[in-house]
PDB file of C-alpha atoms in Angstrom:
ATOM      1  CA  MET A  11     -26.536 -16.753  26.710  1.00 53.00           C
ATOM      2  CA  THR A  12     -28.469 -19.860  25.579  1.00 62.00           C
ATOM      3  CA  SER A  13     -26.799 -22.814  23.877  1.00 65.00           C
ATOM      4  CA  SER A  14     -28.485 -21.955  20.566  1.00 68.00           C
ATOM      5  CA  MET A  15     -27.113 -18.395  20.723  1.00 67.00           C
ATOM      6  CA  ILE A  16     -23.632 -19.744  21.533  1.00 70.00           C
ATOM      7  CA  GLY A  17     -23.905 -22.064  18.548  1.00 77.00           C
ATOM      8  CA  ILE A  18     -24.953 -19.252  16.237  1.00 81.00           C
ATOM      9  CA  GLU A  19     -22.074 -17.051  17.449  1.00 81.00           C
ATOM     10  CA  ALA A  20     -19.583 -19.890  16.977  1.00 84.00           C
ATOM     11  CA  ALA A  21     -20.866 -20.526  13.464  1.00 88.00           C
ATOM     12  CA  PHE A  22     -20.602 -16.811  12.640  1.00 90.00           C
ATOM     13  CA  ILE A  23     -17.020 -16.689  13.932  1.00 90.00           C
ATOM     14  CA  GLY A  24     -16.095 -19.780  11.915  1.00 91.00           C
ATOM     15  CA  LEU A  25     -17.619 -18.447   8.687  1.00 93.00           C
ATOM     16  CA  THR A  26     -15.982 -15.061   9.269  1.00 92.00           C
ATOM     17  CA  PHE A  27     -12.508 -16.576   9.532  1.00 93.00           C
ATOM     18  CA  LEU A  28     -13.184 -18.883   6.561  1.00 94.00           C
ATOM     19  CA  LEU A  29     -14.011 -15.810   4.453  1.00 91.00           C
ATOM     20  CA  ALA A  30     -11.121 -13.791   5.883  1.00 89.00           C
ATOM     21  CA  GLY A  31      -8.667 -16.600   5.166  1.00 90.00           C
ATOM     22  CA  PHE A  32     -10.070 -16.936   1.642  1.00 89.00           C
ATOM     23  CA  VAL A  33      -9.484 -13.245   0.970  1.00 85.00           C
ATOM     24  CA  LYS A  34      -5.916 -13.509   2.288  1.00 83.00           C
ATOM     25  CA  GLY A  35      -5.270 -16.537   0.098  1.00 82.00           C
ATOM     26  CA  VAL A  36      -6.397 -14.707  -3.047  1.00 79.00           C
ATOM     27  CA  VAL A  37      -4.901 -11.215  -2.555  1.00 75.00           C
ATOM     28  CA  GLY A  38      -2.188 -11.822   0.071  1.00 72.00           C
ATOM     29  CA  LEU A  39      -3.721  -9.658   2.802  1.00 73.00           C
ATOM     30  CA  GLY A  40      -7.018  -8.760   4.376  1.00 75.00           C
ATOM     31  CA  LEU A  41      -7.498 -11.431   7.058  1.00 83.00           C
ATOM     32  CA  PRO A  42      -7.461  -9.044  10.047  1.00 80.00           C
ATOM     33  CA  THR A  43      -9.401  -6.396   8.154  1.00 77.00           C
ATOM     34  CA  VAL A  44     -12.236  -8.732   7.126  1.00 84.00           C
ATOM     35  CA  ALA A  45     -12.290 -10.635  10.417  1.00 86.00           C
ATOM     36  CA  VAL A  46     -12.272  -7.653  12.774  1.00 80.00           C
ATOM     37  CA  GLY A  47     -14.642  -5.723  10.506  1.00 79.00           C
ATOM     38  CA  LEU A  48     -17.288  -8.468  10.437  1.00 85.00           C
ATOM     39  CA  LEU A  49     -16.839  -9.498  14.062  1.00 87.00           C
ATOM     40  CA  GLY A  50     -17.173  -5.826  14.993  1.00 79.00           C
ATOM     41  CA  LEU A  51     -20.810  -6.116  13.965  1.00 80.00           C
ATOM     42  CA  VAL A  52     -21.544  -8.398  16.912  1.00 82.00           C
ATOM     43  CA  MET A  53     -18.806  -7.717  19.504  1.00 81.00           C
ATOM     44  CA  PRO A  54     -16.457  -4.951  20.693  1.00 77.00           C
ATOM     45  CA  PRO A  55     -13.312  -4.443  18.573  1.00 73.00           C
ATOM     46  CA  ALA A  56     -11.038  -5.458  21.492  1.00 73.00           C
ATOM     47  CA  GLN A  57     -12.762  -8.859  21.721  1.00 79.00           C
ATOM     48  CA  ALA A  58     -12.610  -9.283  17.944  1.00 81.00           C
ATOM     49  CA  ALA A  59      -8.901  -8.428  17.995  1.00 78.00           C
ATOM     50  CA  ALA A  60      -8.305 -11.039  20.726  1.00 79.00           C
ATOM     51  CA  LEU A  61      -9.953 -13.734  18.580  1.00 86.00           C
ATOM     52  CA  LEU A  62      -7.710 -12.690  15.691  1.00 84.00           C
ATOM     53  CA  VAL A  63      -4.385 -13.494  17.388  1.00 82.00           C
ATOM     54  CA  ALA A  64      -3.934 -17.212  16.606  1.00 86.00           C
ATOM     55  CA  PRO A  65      -5.319 -17.211  13.027  1.00 88.00           C
ATOM     56  CA  SER A  66      -3.390 -14.059  12.122  1.00 84.00           C
ATOM     57  CA  MET A  67      -0.137 -15.293  13.672  1.00 85.00           C
ATOM     58  CA  VAL A  68      -0.107 -18.669  11.945  1.00 87.00           C
ATOM     59  CA  THR A  69      -1.258 -17.487   8.498  1.00 83.00           C
ATOM     60  CA  ASN A  70       1.225 -14.617   8.565  1.00 81.00           C
ATOM     61  CA  VAL A  71       4.119 -16.889   9.581  1.00 83.00           C
ATOM     62  CA  VAL A  72       3.234 -19.180   6.660  1.00 79.00           C
ATOM     63  CA  GLN A  73       3.259 -16.143   4.361  1.00 75.00           C
ATOM     64  CA  LEU A  74       6.455 -14.789   5.941  1.00 76.00           C
ATOM     65  CA  PHE A  75       8.486 -17.902   5.134  1.00 76.00           C
ATOM     66  CA  SER A  76       7.070 -18.268   1.618  1.00 67.00           C
ATOM     67  CA  GLY A  77      10.126 -16.540   0.103  1.00 66.00           C
ATOM     68  CA  PRO A  78      13.926 -16.534   0.402  1.00 70.00           C
ATOM     69  CA  ARG A  79      14.495 -12.900   1.359  1.00 78.00           C
ATOM     70  CA  PHE A  80      13.659 -12.910   5.067  1.00 82.00           C
ATOM     71  CA  GLY A  81      17.051 -11.673   6.275  1.00 84.00           C
ATOM     72  CA  GLN A  82      17.338  -9.004   3.612  1.00 89.00           C
ATOM     73  CA  LEU A  83      13.864  -7.647   4.331  1.00 91.00           C
ATOM     74  CA  LEU A  84      14.397  -7.744   8.095  1.00 91.00           C
ATOM     75  CA  ARG A  85      17.546  -5.623   7.774  1.00 92.00           C
ATOM     76  CA  ARG A  86      15.720  -3.123   5.568  1.00 93.00           C
ATOM     77  CA  LEU A  87      12.426  -2.925   7.475  1.00 95.00           C
ATOM     78  CA  TRP A  88      13.498  -3.242  11.119  1.00 95.00           C
ATOM     79  CA  PRO A  89      13.023   0.522  11.899  1.00 96.00           C
ATOM     80  CA  MET A  90       9.392   0.311  10.736  1.00 97.00           C
ATOM     81  CA  LEU A  91       8.831  -2.949  12.616  1.00 97.00           C
ATOM     82  CA  ALA A  92      10.280  -1.529  15.846  1.00 97.00           C
ATOM     83  CA  ALA A  93       8.082   1.533  15.488  1.00 97.00           C
ATOM     84  CA  ILE A  94       4.996  -0.672  15.007  1.00 97.00           C
ATOM     85  CA  CYS A  95       5.681  -2.239  18.430  1.00 96.00           C
ATOM     86  CA  ALA A  96       6.346   1.146  20.035  1.00 97.00           C
ATOM     87  CA  GLY A  97       3.188   2.670  18.575  1.00 96.00           C
ATOM     88  CA  THR A  98       1.014  -0.253  19.612  1.00 94.00           C
ATOM     89  CA  TRP A  99       2.251  -0.424  23.207  1.00 94.00           C
ATOM     90  CA  LEU A 100       2.453   3.331  23.755  1.00 94.00           C
ATOM     91  CA  CYS A 101      -1.037   3.967  22.421  1.00 90.00           C
ATOM     92  CA  ALA A 102      -2.494   1.065  24.415  1.00 85.00           C
ATOM     93  CA  ALA A 103      -0.870   2.392  27.591  1.00 85.00           C
ATOM     94  CA  LEU A 104      -1.766   6.050  27.131  1.00 85.00           C
ATOM     95  CA  VAL A 105      -5.250   6.010  25.598  1.00 75.00           C
ATOM     96  CA  PRO A 106      -7.792   6.212  28.448  1.00 71.00           C
ATOM     97  CA  ALA A 107     -10.226   3.329  28.732  1.00 63.00           C
ATOM     98  CA  ARG A 108     -13.146   5.698  28.292  1.00 64.00           C
ATOM     99  CA  MET A 109     -11.815   6.555  24.814  1.00 63.00           C
ATOM    100  CA  MET A 110     -12.194   2.938  23.753  1.00 61.00           C
ATOM    101  CA  VAL A 111     -15.950   3.426  23.505  1.00 62.00           C
ATOM    102  CA  HIS A 112     -15.117   5.111  20.206  1.00 70.00           C
ATOM    103  CA  ALA A 113     -13.162   2.079  18.961  1.00 72.00           C
ATOM    104  CA  THR A 114     -16.016   0.876  16.747  1.00 70.00           C
ATOM    105  CA  ALA A 115     -16.230   4.208  14.955  1.00 79.00           C
ATOM    106  CA  ALA A 116     -12.424   4.331  14.663  1.00 77.00           C
ATOM    107  CA  LEU A 117     -12.427   0.859  13.146  1.00 74.00           C
ATOM    108  CA  GLY A 118     -15.072   1.946  10.643  1.00 80.00           C
ATOM    109  CA  VAL A 119     -13.070   5.008   9.637  1.00 83.00           C
ATOM    110  CA  ALA A 120      -9.898   2.910   9.232  1.00 80.00           C
ATOM    111  CA  LEU A 121     -11.725   0.460   6.956  1.00 80.00           C
ATOM    112  CA  VAL A 122     -13.222   3.288   4.871  1.00 87.00           C
ATOM    113  CA  LEU A 123      -9.792   4.886   4.420  1.00 84.00           C
ATOM    114  CA  TYR A 124      -8.244   1.572   3.464  1.00 80.00           C
ATOM    115  CA  ALA A 125     -11.040   0.888   0.958  1.00 84.00           C
ATOM    116  CA  VAL A 126     -10.778   4.352  -0.607  1.00 87.00           C
ATOM    117  CA  VAL A 127      -6.997   3.990  -1.023  1.00 81.00           C
ATOM    118  CA  GLY A 128      -7.485   0.538  -2.561  1.00 82.00           C
ATOM    119  CA  LEU A 129     -10.244   1.595  -4.970  1.00 85.00           C
ATOM    120  CA  ALA A 130      -8.276   4.671  -6.028  1.00 83.00           C
ATOM    121  CA  ALA A 131      -5.290   2.418  -6.761  1.00 75.00           C
ATOM    122  CA  VAL A 132      -3.072   4.981  -5.068  1.00 71.00           C
ATOM    123  CA  LYS A 133       0.583   4.082  -5.597  1.00 73.00           C
ATOM    124  CA  MET A 134       3.054   6.076  -3.609  1.00 78.00           C
ATOM    125  CA  THR A 135       6.775   5.945  -4.294  1.00 87.00           C
ATOM    126  CA  VAL A 136       9.162   6.030  -1.380  1.00 91.00           C
ATOM    127  CA  PRO A 137      12.594   7.475  -2.320  1.00 90.00           C
ATOM    128  CA  PRO A 138      15.483   5.528  -0.746  1.00 89.00           C
ATOM    129  CA  ALA A 139      16.586   8.638   1.146  1.00 90.00           C
ATOM    130  CA  ALA A 140      13.152   8.920   2.822  1.00 93.00           C
ATOM    131  CA  GLU A 141      13.047   5.369   4.159  1.00 93.00           C
ATOM    132  CA  ARG A 142      15.118   6.375   7.210  1.00 93.00           C
ATOM    133  CA  TRP A 143      12.350   8.611   8.609  1.00 95.00           C
ATOM    134  CA  LEU A 144       9.230   7.554   6.697  1.00 96.00           C
ATOM    135  CA  GLY A 145       9.521   3.885   7.672  1.00 96.00           C
ATOM    136  CA  PRO A 146       9.446   4.547  11.448  1.00 97.00           C
ATOM    137  CA  LEU A 147       6.653   7.109  10.995  1.00 96.00           C
ATOM    138  CA  ALA A 148       4.511   4.666   9.014  1.00 96.00           C
ATOM    139  CA  GLY A 149       5.235   1.967  11.588  1.00 97.00           C
ATOM    140  CA  PHE A 150       4.351   4.126  14.583  1.00 97.00           C
ATOM    141  CA  VAL A 151       1.035   5.299  13.063  1.00 93.00           C
ATOM    142  CA  THR A 152       0.217   1.694  12.064  1.00 93.00           C
ATOM    143  CA  GLY A 153       0.905   0.581  15.637  1.00 94.00           C
ATOM    144  CA  ALA A 154      -1.308   3.305  17.104  1.00 91.00           C
ATOM    145  CA  ILE A 155      -4.188   2.338  14.799  1.00 86.00           C
ATOM    146  CA  THR A 156      -3.613  -1.330  15.653  1.00 87.00           C
ATOM    147  CA  ALA A 157      -3.904  -0.637  19.393  1.00 86.00           C
ATOM    148  CA  VAL A 158      -7.324   0.988  18.970  1.00 81.00           C
ATOM    149  CA  THR A 159      -8.899  -1.009  16.116  1.00 79.00           C
ATOM    150  CA  GLY A 160      -6.986  -4.295  15.769  1.00 79.00           C
ATOM    151  CA  VAL A 161      -6.406  -3.527  12.075  1.00 79.00           C
ATOM    152  CA  PHE A 162      -2.775  -3.142  10.978  1.00 82.00           C
ATOM    153  CA  VAL A 163      -2.843  -2.318   7.281  1.00 80.00           C
ATOM    154  CA  ILE A 164      -2.838   1.509   7.286  1.00 81.00           C
ATOM    155  CA  PRO A 165      -0.380   3.053   6.509  1.00 86.00           C
ATOM    156  CA  ALA A 166       1.987   0.046   6.545  1.00 89.00           C
ATOM    157  CA  VAL A 167       0.652  -1.550   3.347  1.00 84.00           C
ATOM    158  CA  PRO A 168       0.791   1.620   1.171  1.00 85.00           C
ATOM    159  CA  TYR A 169       4.294   2.282   2.512  1.00 91.00           C
ATOM    160  CA  LEU A 170       5.512  -1.214   1.631  1.00 90.00           C
ATOM    161  CA  GLN A 171       3.901  -0.927  -1.815  1.00 84.00           C
ATOM    162  CA  GLY A 172       5.841   2.273  -2.322  1.00 88.00           C
ATOM    163  CA  LEU A 173       9.212   0.546  -1.828  1.00 92.00           C
ATOM    164  CA  GLY A 174       9.090  -0.978  -5.318  1.00 86.00           C
ATOM    165  CA  LEU A 175       9.541  -4.575  -4.140  1.00 85.00           C
ATOM    166  CA  ASP A 176       9.044  -7.418  -6.572  1.00 80.00           C
ATOM    167  CA  LYS A 177       5.940  -9.573  -6.128  1.00 73.00           C
ATOM    168  CA  GLU A 178       7.663 -12.308  -4.121  1.00 74.00           C
ATOM    169  CA  SER A 179       9.412  -9.844  -1.808  1.00 83.00           C
ATOM    170  CA  MET A 180       6.196  -7.856  -1.366  1.00 83.00           C
ATOM    171  CA  VAL A 181       4.247 -10.904  -0.182  1.00 79.00           C
ATOM    172  CA  GLN A 182       7.049 -11.774   2.241  1.00 86.00           C
ATOM    173  CA  ALA A 183       7.329  -8.165   3.472  1.00 89.00           C
ATOM    174  CA  LEU A 184       3.567  -8.121   4.184  1.00 85.00           C
ATOM    175  CA  GLY A 185       3.935 -11.356   6.120  1.00 85.00           C
ATOM    176  CA  LEU A 186       6.780  -9.874   8.146  1.00 90.00           C
ATOM    177  CA  SER A 187       4.900  -6.661   8.929  1.00 92.00           C
ATOM    178  CA  PHE A 188       1.692  -8.469   9.860  1.00 88.00           C
ATOM    179  CA  THR A 189       3.536 -10.992  12.039  1.00 89.00           C
ATOM    180  CA  VAL A 190       5.217  -8.250  14.059  1.00 93.00           C
ATOM    181  CA  SER A 191       1.918  -6.366  14.326  1.00 92.00           C
ATOM    182  CA  THR A 192       0.139  -9.479  15.579  1.00 87.00           C
ATOM    183  CA  ILE A 193       2.840 -10.123  18.197  1.00 90.00           C
ATOM    184  CA  ALA A 194       2.695  -6.502  19.376  1.00 92.00           C
ATOM    185  CA  LEU A 195      -1.115  -6.635  19.543  1.00 87.00           C
ATOM    186  CA  ALA A 196      -1.071  -9.946  21.428  1.00 84.00           C
ATOM    187  CA  ILE A 197       1.337  -8.568  24.029  1.00 87.00           C
ATOM    188  CA  SER A 198      -0.783  -5.443  24.384  1.00 85.00           C
ATOM    189  CA  LEU A 199      -3.977  -7.477  24.829  1.00 79.00           C
ATOM    190  CA  ALA A 200      -2.294  -9.827  27.305  1.00 77.00           C
ATOM    191  CA  MET A 201      -1.090  -6.890  29.390  1.00 77.00           C
ATOM    192  CA  GLY A 202      -4.628  -5.525  29.401  1.00 69.00           C
ATOM    193  CA  GLY A 203      -6.098  -8.881  30.400  1.00 62.00           C
ATOM    194  CA  ALA A 204      -7.991  -9.478  27.167  1.00 56.00           C
ATOM    195  CA  LEU A 205      -6.072 -12.689  26.393  1.00 53.00           C
ATOM    196  CA  LEU A 206      -6.001 -14.115  29.914  1.00 52.00           C
ATOM    197  CA  HIS A 207      -9.404 -15.768  29.671  1.00 59.00           C
ATOM    198  CA  MET A 208      -9.365 -19.354  28.499  1.00 56.00           C
ATOM    199  CA  PRO A 209     -12.588 -19.050  26.427  1.00 69.00           C
ATOM    200  CA  VAL A 210     -10.981 -16.285  24.366  1.00 68.00           C
ATOM    201  CA  LEU A 211      -7.767 -18.277  23.890  1.00 71.00           C
ATOM    202  CA  GLY A 212      -9.731 -21.396  22.973  1.00 77.00           C
ATOM    203  CA  ALA A 213     -11.944 -19.552  20.487  1.00 81.00           C
ATOM    204  CA  SER A 214      -8.896 -17.960  18.863  1.00 83.00           C
ATOM    205  CA  VAL A 215      -7.211 -21.360  18.428  1.00 83.00           C
ATOM    206  CA  LEU A 216     -10.434 -22.905  17.070  1.00 86.00           C
ATOM    207  CA  ALA A 217     -10.709 -20.055  14.552  1.00 88.00           C
ATOM    208  CA  LEU A 218      -7.343 -21.105  13.130  1.00 88.00           C
ATOM    209  CA  ALA A 219      -8.815 -24.106  11.251  1.00 91.00           C
ATOM    210  CA  PRO A 220     -11.364 -22.180   9.117  1.00 93.00           C
ATOM    211  CA  ALA A 221      -8.803 -19.401   8.552  1.00 91.00           C
ATOM    212  CA  LEU A 222      -6.214 -21.839   7.173  1.00 91.00           C
ATOM    213  CA  GLY A 223      -8.869 -23.660   5.191  1.00 92.00           C
ATOM    214  CA  GLY A 224     -10.060 -20.447   3.610  1.00 92.00           C
ATOM    215  CA  MET A 225      -6.460 -19.387   2.900  1.00 88.00           C
ATOM    216  CA  PHE A 226      -5.608 -22.613   1.056  1.00 88.00           C
ATOM    217  CA  ILE A 227      -8.848 -22.383  -0.961  1.00 90.00           C
ATOM    218  CA  GLY A 228      -8.030 -18.789  -1.841  1.00 85.00           C
ATOM    219  CA  GLN A 229      -4.491 -19.734  -2.919  1.00 80.00           C
ATOM    220  CA  TRP A 230      -5.884 -22.476  -5.139  1.00 85.00           C
ATOM    221  CA  LEU A 231      -8.354 -20.057  -6.707  1.00 82.00           C
ATOM    222  CA  ARG A 232      -5.800 -17.249  -7.104  1.00 73.00           C
ATOM    223  CA  HIS A 233      -4.643 -18.466 -10.526  1.00 72.00           C
ATOM    224  CA  ARG A 234      -8.162 -19.172 -11.755  1.00 79.00           C
ATOM    225  CA  ILE A 235      -9.834 -15.772 -11.390  1.00 75.00           C
ATOM    226  CA  SER A 236      -9.019 -12.139 -12.055  1.00 79.00           C
ATOM    227  CA  VAL A 237      -7.309 -10.928  -8.885  1.00 69.00           C
ATOM    228  CA  GLU A 238      -7.880  -7.306  -9.897  1.00 78.00           C
ATOM    229  CA  ARG A 239     -11.648  -7.824 -10.137  1.00 79.00           C
ATOM    230  CA  PHE A 240     -11.667  -9.603  -6.809  1.00 75.00           C
ATOM    231  CA  ARG A 241      -9.702  -6.751  -5.226  1.00 77.00           C
ATOM    232  CA  ARG A 242     -12.299  -4.225  -6.429  1.00 82.00           C
ATOM    233  CA  LEU A 243     -15.146  -6.268  -4.966  1.00 76.00           C
ATOM    234  CA  PHE A 244     -13.152  -6.682  -1.743  1.00 76.00           C
ATOM    235  CA  PHE A 245     -12.595  -2.935  -1.351  1.00 82.00           C
ATOM    236  CA  CYS A 246     -16.230  -2.131  -2.213  1.00 85.00           C
ATOM    237  CA  GLY A 247     -17.337  -4.527   0.500  1.00 77.00           C
ATOM    238  CA  LEU A 248     -14.935  -2.951   2.995  1.00 78.00           C
ATOM    239  CA  LEU A 249     -16.241   0.497   2.101  1.00 84.00           C
ATOM    240  CA  VAL A 250     -19.825  -0.528   2.925  1.00 80.00           C
ATOM    241  CA  LEU A 251     -18.809  -2.386   6.082  1.00 77.00           C
ATOM    242  CA  GLY A 252     -16.575   0.451   7.306  1.00 80.00           C
ATOM    243  CA  GLY A 253     -19.307   3.033   6.683  1.00 84.00           C
ATOM    244  CA  GLU A 254     -21.808   0.995   8.682  1.00 77.00           C
ATOM    245  CA  LEU A 255     -19.400   0.571  11.605  1.00 75.00           C
ATOM    246  CA  ALA A 256     -18.426   4.264  11.577  1.00 80.00           C
ATOM    247  CA  LEU A 257     -22.049   5.374  11.647  1.00 78.00           C
ATOM    248  CA  ARG A 258     -23.025   2.837  14.314  1.00 70.00           C
ATOM    249  CA  GLY A 259     -20.100   3.788  16.507  1.00 66.00           C
ATOM    250  CA  ALA A 260     -20.847   7.492  16.176  1.00 65.00           C
ATOM    251  CA  PHE A 261     -24.393   7.254  17.530  1.00 60.00           C
TER     252      PHE A 261
END
């Protein structure tokens, strides 16, 4: 690869994480979805997921400690969080390497499903009695999808939205779920060797700066624009991006 191509790729990665961080700053989620989706246009999903680790970890930890209910949420959500780890590691260990050639298509399908759910404004309600079994189920499926695509929003986000949390608790619960998902993904990638290469580690750390910059800009802009309008544009963009990845991965 020539130096000019390396420069173009580095600029694309930086702009991608700037945009992904901006989206997260405005709507509270979307960094891994936007980053892995756009990076999936130029690299395999596993490589995109490896670049995601540092920016996702730091921005999610910042979001996690933005509220006072960490202990309360941890006690309530630990079955789902444990299942996320189990699903990620089990799927990563059991899915044959030859199946990973379909990861791009799987990522596209995951993005399309997420966009459709978002545009339809589907709001599920989780009865308290169902949390005991539905939480671990949602966590395990989320972990399995994370292992293949690097995206950890489906079905964790709709499940958390169905718990009826207040806005502050919801933002903190998302940060908790995403932090655990990122840790599980990082361990899975490290065990598979994807994080053992210094260039990947270095690129992931360098991507942290634009991600944090975009996040702070998005937070500043959050109170100055219609979040609902932005969410619709965000999901429409994901729908187009996911469709393109699904079609490209299928052929």
